[in-house]
Coordinates of N, CA and C in Angstrom, one line a residue:
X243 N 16.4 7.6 -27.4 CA 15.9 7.1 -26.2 C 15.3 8.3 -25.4
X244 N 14.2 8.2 -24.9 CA 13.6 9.0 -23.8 C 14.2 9.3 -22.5
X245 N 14.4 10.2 -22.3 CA 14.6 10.2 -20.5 C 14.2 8.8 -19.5
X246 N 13.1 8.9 -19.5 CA 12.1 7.9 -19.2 C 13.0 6.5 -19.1
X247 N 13.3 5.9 -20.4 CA 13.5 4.8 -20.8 C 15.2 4.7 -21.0
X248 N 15.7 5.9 -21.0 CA 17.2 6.0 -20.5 C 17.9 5.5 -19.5
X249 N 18.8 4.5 -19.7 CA 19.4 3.4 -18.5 C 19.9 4.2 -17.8
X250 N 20.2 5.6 -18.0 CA 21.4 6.4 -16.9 C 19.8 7.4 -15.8
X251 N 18.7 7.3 -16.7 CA 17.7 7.9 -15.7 C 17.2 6.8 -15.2
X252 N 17.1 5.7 -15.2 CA 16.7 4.5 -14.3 C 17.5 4.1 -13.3
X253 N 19.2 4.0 -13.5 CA 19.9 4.3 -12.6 C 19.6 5.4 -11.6
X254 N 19.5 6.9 -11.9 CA 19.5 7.6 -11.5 C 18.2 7.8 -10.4
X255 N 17.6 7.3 -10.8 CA 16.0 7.0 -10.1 C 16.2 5.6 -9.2
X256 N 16.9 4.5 -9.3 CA 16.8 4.0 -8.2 C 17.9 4.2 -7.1
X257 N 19.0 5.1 -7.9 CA 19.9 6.1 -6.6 C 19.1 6.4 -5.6
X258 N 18.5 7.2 -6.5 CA 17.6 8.2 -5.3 C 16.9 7.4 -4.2
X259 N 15.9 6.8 -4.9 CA 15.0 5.8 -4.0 C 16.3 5.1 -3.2
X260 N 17.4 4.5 -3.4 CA 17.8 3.8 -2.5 C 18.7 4.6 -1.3
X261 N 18.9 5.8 -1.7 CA 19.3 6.9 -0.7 C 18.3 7.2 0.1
X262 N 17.2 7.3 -0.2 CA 15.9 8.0 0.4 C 15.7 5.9 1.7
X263 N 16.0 5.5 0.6 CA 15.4 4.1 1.9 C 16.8 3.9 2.9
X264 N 17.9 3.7 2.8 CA 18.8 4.7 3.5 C 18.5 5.3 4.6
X265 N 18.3 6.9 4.5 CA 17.9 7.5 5.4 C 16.2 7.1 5.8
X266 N 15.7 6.1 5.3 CA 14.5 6.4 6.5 C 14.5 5.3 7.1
X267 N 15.8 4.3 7.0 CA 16.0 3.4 7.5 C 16.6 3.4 8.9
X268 N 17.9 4.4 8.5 CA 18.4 5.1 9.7 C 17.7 5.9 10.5
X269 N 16.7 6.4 10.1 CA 15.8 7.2 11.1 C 15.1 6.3 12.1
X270 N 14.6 5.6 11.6 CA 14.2 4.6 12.3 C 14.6 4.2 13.2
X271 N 15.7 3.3 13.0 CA 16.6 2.6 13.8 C 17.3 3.6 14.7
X272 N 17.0 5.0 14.3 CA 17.7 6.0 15.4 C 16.3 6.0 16.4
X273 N 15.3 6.2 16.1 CA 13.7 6.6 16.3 C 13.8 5.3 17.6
X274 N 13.2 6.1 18.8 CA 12.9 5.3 19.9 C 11.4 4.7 20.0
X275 N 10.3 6.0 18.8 CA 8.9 5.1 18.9 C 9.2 4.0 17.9
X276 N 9.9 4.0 16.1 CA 9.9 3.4 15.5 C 10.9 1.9 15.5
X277 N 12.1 2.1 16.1 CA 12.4 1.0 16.1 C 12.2 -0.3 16.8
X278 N 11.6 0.6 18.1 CA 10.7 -0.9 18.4 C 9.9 -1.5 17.5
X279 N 9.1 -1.4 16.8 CA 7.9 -1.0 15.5 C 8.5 -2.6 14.6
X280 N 9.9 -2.2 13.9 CA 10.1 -2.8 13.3 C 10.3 -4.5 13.5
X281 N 10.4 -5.6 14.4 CA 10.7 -6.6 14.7 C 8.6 -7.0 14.6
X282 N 8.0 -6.2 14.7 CA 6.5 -6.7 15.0 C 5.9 -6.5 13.8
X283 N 6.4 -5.1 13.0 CA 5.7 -5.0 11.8 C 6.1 -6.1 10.6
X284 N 7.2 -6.3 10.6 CA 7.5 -7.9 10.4 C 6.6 -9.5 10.9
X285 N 7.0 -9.0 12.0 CA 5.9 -10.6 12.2 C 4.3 -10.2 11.4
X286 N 3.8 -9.5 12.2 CA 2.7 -9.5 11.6 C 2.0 -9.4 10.1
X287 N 3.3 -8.5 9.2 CA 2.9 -8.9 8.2 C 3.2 -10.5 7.1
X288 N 3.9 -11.4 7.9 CA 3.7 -12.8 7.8 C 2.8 -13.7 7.7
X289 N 2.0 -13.5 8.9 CA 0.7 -14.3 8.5 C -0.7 -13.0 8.1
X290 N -0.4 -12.2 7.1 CA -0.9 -11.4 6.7 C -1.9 -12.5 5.4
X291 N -1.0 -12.8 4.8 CA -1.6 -13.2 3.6 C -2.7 -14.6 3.8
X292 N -2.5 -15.4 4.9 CA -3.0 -17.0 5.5 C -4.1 -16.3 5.9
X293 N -4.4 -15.2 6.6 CA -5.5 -14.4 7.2 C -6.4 -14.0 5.8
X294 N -5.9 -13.3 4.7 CA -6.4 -12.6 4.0 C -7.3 -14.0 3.1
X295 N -6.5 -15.2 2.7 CA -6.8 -16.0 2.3 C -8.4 -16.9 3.4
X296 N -7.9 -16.8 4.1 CA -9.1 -17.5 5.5 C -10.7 -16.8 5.8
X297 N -10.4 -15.2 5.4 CA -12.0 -14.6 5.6 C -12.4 -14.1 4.6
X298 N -13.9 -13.5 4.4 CA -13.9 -12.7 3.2 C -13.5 -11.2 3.6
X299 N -13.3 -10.7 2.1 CA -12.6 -9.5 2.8 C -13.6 -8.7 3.6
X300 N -14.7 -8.5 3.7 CA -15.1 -7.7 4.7 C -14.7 -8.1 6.5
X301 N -14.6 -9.6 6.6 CA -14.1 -9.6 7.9 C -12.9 -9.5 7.9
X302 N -11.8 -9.6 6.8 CA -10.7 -10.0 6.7 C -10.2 -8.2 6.9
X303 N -11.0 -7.3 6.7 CA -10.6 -5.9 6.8 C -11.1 -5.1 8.2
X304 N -11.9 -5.9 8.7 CA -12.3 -5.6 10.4 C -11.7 -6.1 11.0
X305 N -10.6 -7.0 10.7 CA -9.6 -8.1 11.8 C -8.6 -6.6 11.5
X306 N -8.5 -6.4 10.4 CA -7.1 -5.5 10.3 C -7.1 -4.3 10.8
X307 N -8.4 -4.1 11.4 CA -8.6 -2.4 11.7 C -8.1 -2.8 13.3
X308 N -7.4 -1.8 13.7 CA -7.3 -2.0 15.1 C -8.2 -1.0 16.1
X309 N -8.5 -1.5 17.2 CA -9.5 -1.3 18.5 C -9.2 0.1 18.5
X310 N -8.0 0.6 18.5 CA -7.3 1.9 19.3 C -6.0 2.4 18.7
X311 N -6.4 3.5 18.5 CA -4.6 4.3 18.4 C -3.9 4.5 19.4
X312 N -3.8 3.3 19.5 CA -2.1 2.7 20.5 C -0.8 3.4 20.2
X313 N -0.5 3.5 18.9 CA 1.3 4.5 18.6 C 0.4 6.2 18.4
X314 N -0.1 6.4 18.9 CA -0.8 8.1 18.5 C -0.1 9.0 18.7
X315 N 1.5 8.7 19.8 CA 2.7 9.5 19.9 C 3.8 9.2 18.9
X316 N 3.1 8.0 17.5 CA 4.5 8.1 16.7 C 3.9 9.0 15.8
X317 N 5.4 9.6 15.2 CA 5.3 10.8 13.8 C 4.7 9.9 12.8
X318 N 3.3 10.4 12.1 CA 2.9 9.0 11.3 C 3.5 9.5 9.7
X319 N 4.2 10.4 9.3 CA 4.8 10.6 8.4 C 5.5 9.9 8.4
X320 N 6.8 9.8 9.1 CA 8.4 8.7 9.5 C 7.5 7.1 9.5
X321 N 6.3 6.9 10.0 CA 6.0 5.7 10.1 C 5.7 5.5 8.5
X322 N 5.0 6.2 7.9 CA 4.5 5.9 6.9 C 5.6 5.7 5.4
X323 N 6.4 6.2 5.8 CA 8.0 6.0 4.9 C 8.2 4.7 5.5
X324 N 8.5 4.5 7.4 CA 9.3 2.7 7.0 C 8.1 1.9 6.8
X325 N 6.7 1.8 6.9 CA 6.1 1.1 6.0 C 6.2 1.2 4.6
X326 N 6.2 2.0 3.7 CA 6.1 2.2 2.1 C 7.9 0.9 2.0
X327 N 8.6 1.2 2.8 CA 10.1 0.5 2.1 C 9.7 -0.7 2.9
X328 N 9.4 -0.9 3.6 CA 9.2 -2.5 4.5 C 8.2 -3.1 3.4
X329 N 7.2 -2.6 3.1 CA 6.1 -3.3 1.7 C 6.8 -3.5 0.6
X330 N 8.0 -2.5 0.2 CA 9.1 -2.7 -0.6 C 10.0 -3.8 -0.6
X331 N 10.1 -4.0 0.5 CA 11.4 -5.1 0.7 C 10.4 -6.5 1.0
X332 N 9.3 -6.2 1.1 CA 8.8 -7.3 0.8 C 8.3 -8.4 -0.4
X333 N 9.8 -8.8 -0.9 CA 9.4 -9.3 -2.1 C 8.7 -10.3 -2.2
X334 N 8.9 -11.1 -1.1 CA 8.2 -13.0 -0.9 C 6.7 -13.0 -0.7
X335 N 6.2 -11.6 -0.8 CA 4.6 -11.5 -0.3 C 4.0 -12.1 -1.8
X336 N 2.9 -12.6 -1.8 CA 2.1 -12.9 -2.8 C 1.2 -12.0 -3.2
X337 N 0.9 -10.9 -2.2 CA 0.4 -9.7 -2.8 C 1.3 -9.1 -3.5
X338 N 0.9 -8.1 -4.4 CA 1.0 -6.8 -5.5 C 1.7 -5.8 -4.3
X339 N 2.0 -4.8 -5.0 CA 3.3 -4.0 -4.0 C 1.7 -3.1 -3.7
X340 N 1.1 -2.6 -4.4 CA 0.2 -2.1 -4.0 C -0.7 -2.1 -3.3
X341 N -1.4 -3.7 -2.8 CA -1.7 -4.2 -2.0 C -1.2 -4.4 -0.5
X342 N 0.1 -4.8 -0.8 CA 0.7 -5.0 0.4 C 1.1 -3.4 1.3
X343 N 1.2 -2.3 0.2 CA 1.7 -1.2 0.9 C 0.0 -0.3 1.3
X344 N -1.0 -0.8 0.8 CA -2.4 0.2 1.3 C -3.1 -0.9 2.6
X345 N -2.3 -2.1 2.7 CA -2.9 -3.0 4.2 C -2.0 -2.4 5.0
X346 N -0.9 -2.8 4.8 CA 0.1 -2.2 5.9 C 0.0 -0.7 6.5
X347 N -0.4 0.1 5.2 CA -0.6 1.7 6.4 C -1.9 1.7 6.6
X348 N -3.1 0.6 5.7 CA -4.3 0.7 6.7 C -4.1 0.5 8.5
X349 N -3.3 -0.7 8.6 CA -3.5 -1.2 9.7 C -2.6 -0.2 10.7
X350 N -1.0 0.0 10.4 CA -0.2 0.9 11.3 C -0.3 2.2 11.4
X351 N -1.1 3.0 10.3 CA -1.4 4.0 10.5 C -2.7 4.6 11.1
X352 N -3.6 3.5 11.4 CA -4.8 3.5 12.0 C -4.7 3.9 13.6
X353 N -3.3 2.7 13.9 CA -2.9 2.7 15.2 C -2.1 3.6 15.4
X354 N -1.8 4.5 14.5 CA -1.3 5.9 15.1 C -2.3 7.3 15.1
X355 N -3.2 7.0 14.8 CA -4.5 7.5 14.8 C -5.0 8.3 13.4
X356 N -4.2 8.0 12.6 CA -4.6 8.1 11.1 C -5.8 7.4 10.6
X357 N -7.3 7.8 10.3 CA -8.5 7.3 9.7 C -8.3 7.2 8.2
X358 N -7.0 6.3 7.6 CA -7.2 6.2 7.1 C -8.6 4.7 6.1
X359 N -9.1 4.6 4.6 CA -9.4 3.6 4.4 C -8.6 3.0 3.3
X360 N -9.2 2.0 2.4 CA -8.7 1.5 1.3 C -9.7 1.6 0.3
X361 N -9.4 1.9 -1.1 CA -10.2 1.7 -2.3 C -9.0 0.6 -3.4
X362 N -10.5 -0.4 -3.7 CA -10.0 -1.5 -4.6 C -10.4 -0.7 -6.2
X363 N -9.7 -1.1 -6.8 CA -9.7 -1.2 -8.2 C -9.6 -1.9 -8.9
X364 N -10.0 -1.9 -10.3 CA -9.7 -2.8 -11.4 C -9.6 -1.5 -12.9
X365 N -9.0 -2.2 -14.2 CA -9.4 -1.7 -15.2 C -8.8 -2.8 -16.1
X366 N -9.3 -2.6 -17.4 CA -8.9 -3.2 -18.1 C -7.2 -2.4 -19.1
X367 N -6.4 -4.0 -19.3 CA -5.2 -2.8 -19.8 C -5.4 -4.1 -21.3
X368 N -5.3 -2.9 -22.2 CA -4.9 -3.4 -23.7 C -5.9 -3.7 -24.2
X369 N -7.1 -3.1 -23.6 CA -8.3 -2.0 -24.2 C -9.0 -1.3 -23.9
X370 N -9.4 -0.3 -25.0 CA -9.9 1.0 -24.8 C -11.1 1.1 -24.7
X371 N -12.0 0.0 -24.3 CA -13.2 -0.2 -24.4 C -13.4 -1.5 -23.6
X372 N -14.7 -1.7 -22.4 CA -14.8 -3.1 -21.8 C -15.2 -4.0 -23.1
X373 N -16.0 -3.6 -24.2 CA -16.6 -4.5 -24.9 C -15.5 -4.6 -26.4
X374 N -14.6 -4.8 -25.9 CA -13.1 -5.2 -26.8 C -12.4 -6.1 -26.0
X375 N -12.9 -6.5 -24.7 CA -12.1 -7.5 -24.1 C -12.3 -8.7 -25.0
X376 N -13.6 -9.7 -25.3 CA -13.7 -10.7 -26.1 C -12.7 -10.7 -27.4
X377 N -12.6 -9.5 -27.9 CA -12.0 -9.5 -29.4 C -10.4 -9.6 -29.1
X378 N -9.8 -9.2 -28.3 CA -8.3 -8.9 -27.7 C -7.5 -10.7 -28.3
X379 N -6.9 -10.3 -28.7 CA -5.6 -11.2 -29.2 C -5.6 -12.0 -27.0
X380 N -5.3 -13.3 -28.1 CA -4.6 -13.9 -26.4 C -3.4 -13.1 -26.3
X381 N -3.3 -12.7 -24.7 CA -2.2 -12.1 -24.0 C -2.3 -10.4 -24.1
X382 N -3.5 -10.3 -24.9 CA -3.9 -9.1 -25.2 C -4.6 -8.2 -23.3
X383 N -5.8 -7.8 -24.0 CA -6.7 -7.5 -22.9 C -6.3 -7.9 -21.6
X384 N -6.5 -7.5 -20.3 CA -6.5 -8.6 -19.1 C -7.0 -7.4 -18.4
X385 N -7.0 -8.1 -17.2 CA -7.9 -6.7 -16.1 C -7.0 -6.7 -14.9
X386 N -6.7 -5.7 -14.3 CA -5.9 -5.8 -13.4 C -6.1 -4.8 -12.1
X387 N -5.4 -4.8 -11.0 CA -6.2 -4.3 -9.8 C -5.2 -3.6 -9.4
X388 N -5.6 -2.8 -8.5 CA -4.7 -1.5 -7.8 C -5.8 -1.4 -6.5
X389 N -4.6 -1.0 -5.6 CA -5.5 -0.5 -4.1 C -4.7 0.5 -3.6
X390 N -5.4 1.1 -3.1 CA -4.8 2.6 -2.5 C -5.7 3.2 -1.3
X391 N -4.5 3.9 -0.7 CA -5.5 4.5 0.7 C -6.3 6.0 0.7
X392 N -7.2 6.3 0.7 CA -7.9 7.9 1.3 C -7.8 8.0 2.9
X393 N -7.7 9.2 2.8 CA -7.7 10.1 3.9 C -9.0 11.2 3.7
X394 N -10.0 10.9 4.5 CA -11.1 12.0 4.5 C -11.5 11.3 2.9
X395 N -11.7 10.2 2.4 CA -12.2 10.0 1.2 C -11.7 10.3 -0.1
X396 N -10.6 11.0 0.5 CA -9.5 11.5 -1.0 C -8.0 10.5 -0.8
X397 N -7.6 10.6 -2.0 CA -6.6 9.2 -2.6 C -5.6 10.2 -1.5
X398 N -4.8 9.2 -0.5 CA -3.9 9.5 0.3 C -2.3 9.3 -0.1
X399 N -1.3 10.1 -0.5 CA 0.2 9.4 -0.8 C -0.1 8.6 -2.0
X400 N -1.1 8.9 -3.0 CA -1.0 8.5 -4.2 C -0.8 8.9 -5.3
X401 N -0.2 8.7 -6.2 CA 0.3 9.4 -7.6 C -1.2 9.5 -8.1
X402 N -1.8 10.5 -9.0 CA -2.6 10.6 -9.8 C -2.5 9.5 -11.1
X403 N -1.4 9.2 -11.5 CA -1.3 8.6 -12.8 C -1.1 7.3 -12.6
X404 N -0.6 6.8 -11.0 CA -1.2 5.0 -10.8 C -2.6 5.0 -10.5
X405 N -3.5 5.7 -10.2 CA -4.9 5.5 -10.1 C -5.7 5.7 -11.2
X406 N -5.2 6.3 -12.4 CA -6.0 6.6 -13.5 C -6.8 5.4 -14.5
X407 N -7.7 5.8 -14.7 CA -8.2 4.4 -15.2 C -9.1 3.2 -14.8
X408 N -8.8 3.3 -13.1 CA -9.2 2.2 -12.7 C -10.8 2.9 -11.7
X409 N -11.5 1.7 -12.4 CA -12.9 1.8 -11.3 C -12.8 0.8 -10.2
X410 N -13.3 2.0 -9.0 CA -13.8 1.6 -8.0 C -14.6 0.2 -7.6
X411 N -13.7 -0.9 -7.3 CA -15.2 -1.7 -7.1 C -15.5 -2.0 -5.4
X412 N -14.7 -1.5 -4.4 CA -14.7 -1.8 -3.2 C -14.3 -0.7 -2.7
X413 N -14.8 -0.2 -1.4 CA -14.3 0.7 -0.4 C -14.5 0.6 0.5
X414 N -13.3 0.6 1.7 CA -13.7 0.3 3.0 C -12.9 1.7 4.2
X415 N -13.5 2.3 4.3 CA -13.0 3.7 5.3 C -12.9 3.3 7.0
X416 N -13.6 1.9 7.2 CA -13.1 0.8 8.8 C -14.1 1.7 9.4
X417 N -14.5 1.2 10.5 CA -15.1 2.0 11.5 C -14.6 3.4 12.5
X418 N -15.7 3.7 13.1 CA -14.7 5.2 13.7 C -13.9 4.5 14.8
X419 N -12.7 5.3 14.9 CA -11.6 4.3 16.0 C -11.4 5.6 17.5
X420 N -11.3 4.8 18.3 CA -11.5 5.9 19.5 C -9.9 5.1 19.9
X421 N -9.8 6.8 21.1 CA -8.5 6.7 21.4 C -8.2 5.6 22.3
X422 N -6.9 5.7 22.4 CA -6.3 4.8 23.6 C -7.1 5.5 25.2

């Protein structure tokens, strides 16, 4: 067995991560800008998906950009941790964890005055070529999507190796946002 694929390194890897959500849970809830934060970033990401389903996504990503950086006094690091674990603990969502976690700091990190945008992806997995999708065994081929945030046009808090692969078919960097 590989490291990788080693049950005592998969334990040991979701230690960590659950120590790390742990502490940036407690930070939080210690945090006077963030814990208010949390009872709204909840609601709001509830009728997240009824919205996303109701417009196309170009209006459906102008509703999400907000007017103003309203939290511009929160640490948008600490914010951007309890969003990554709030998109985590959101299992009931119908979005992809990847989805759910590049809307969520589109929108709360905008309002802390982070420009950030989103880039959509797709690629094909289980072939090495687009024109091998026809030939692919059923359950073979399929095409699948990834979204992620830039900062200044570069991949923001992204692994290099969940982006690889996948082309670009959408990008939206929101309008310029002026202060509070």
């Amino acid at each position: 067995m590989t490291a990788k694929t080693h049950p005592r390194a998969r334990w040991g890897r979701r230690l960590r991560l659950g120590q790390a959500a742990l502490a940036t849970l407690a930070r939080s809830l210690a945090s006077p800008h963030l814990r208010p934060l949390l009872p709204g970033i909840w609601r709001w990401s509830r009728g997240l998906p009824a919205r996303y389903e109701a417009q196309s996504l170009p209006d459906f990503l102008t509703a999400l950009t907000p007017a103003h950086a309203d939290l511009a006094g929160v640490n948008g690091e600490h914010l951007r941790e309890l969003i990554d674990l709030l998109a985590r603990l959101d299992r009931g969502s119908p979005f992809g964890l990847c989805l759910r976690r590049a809307l969520w700091r589109y929108h709360w990190l905008r309002r802390a005055g982070l420009p950030l945008g989103i880039l959509f992806g797709v690629r094909v997995r289980g072939a090495t070529e687009l024109s091998e999708i026809g030939k692919a065994e059923p359950g073979g081929a399929r095409i699948v999507g990834h979204a992620w945030n830039t900062l200044a046009g570069e991949p923001w808090h992204e692994r290099p190796e969940d982006r690889r692969g996948f082309s670009v078919l959408y990008r939206w960097e929101g309008p310029v946002q002026s202060p509070v």
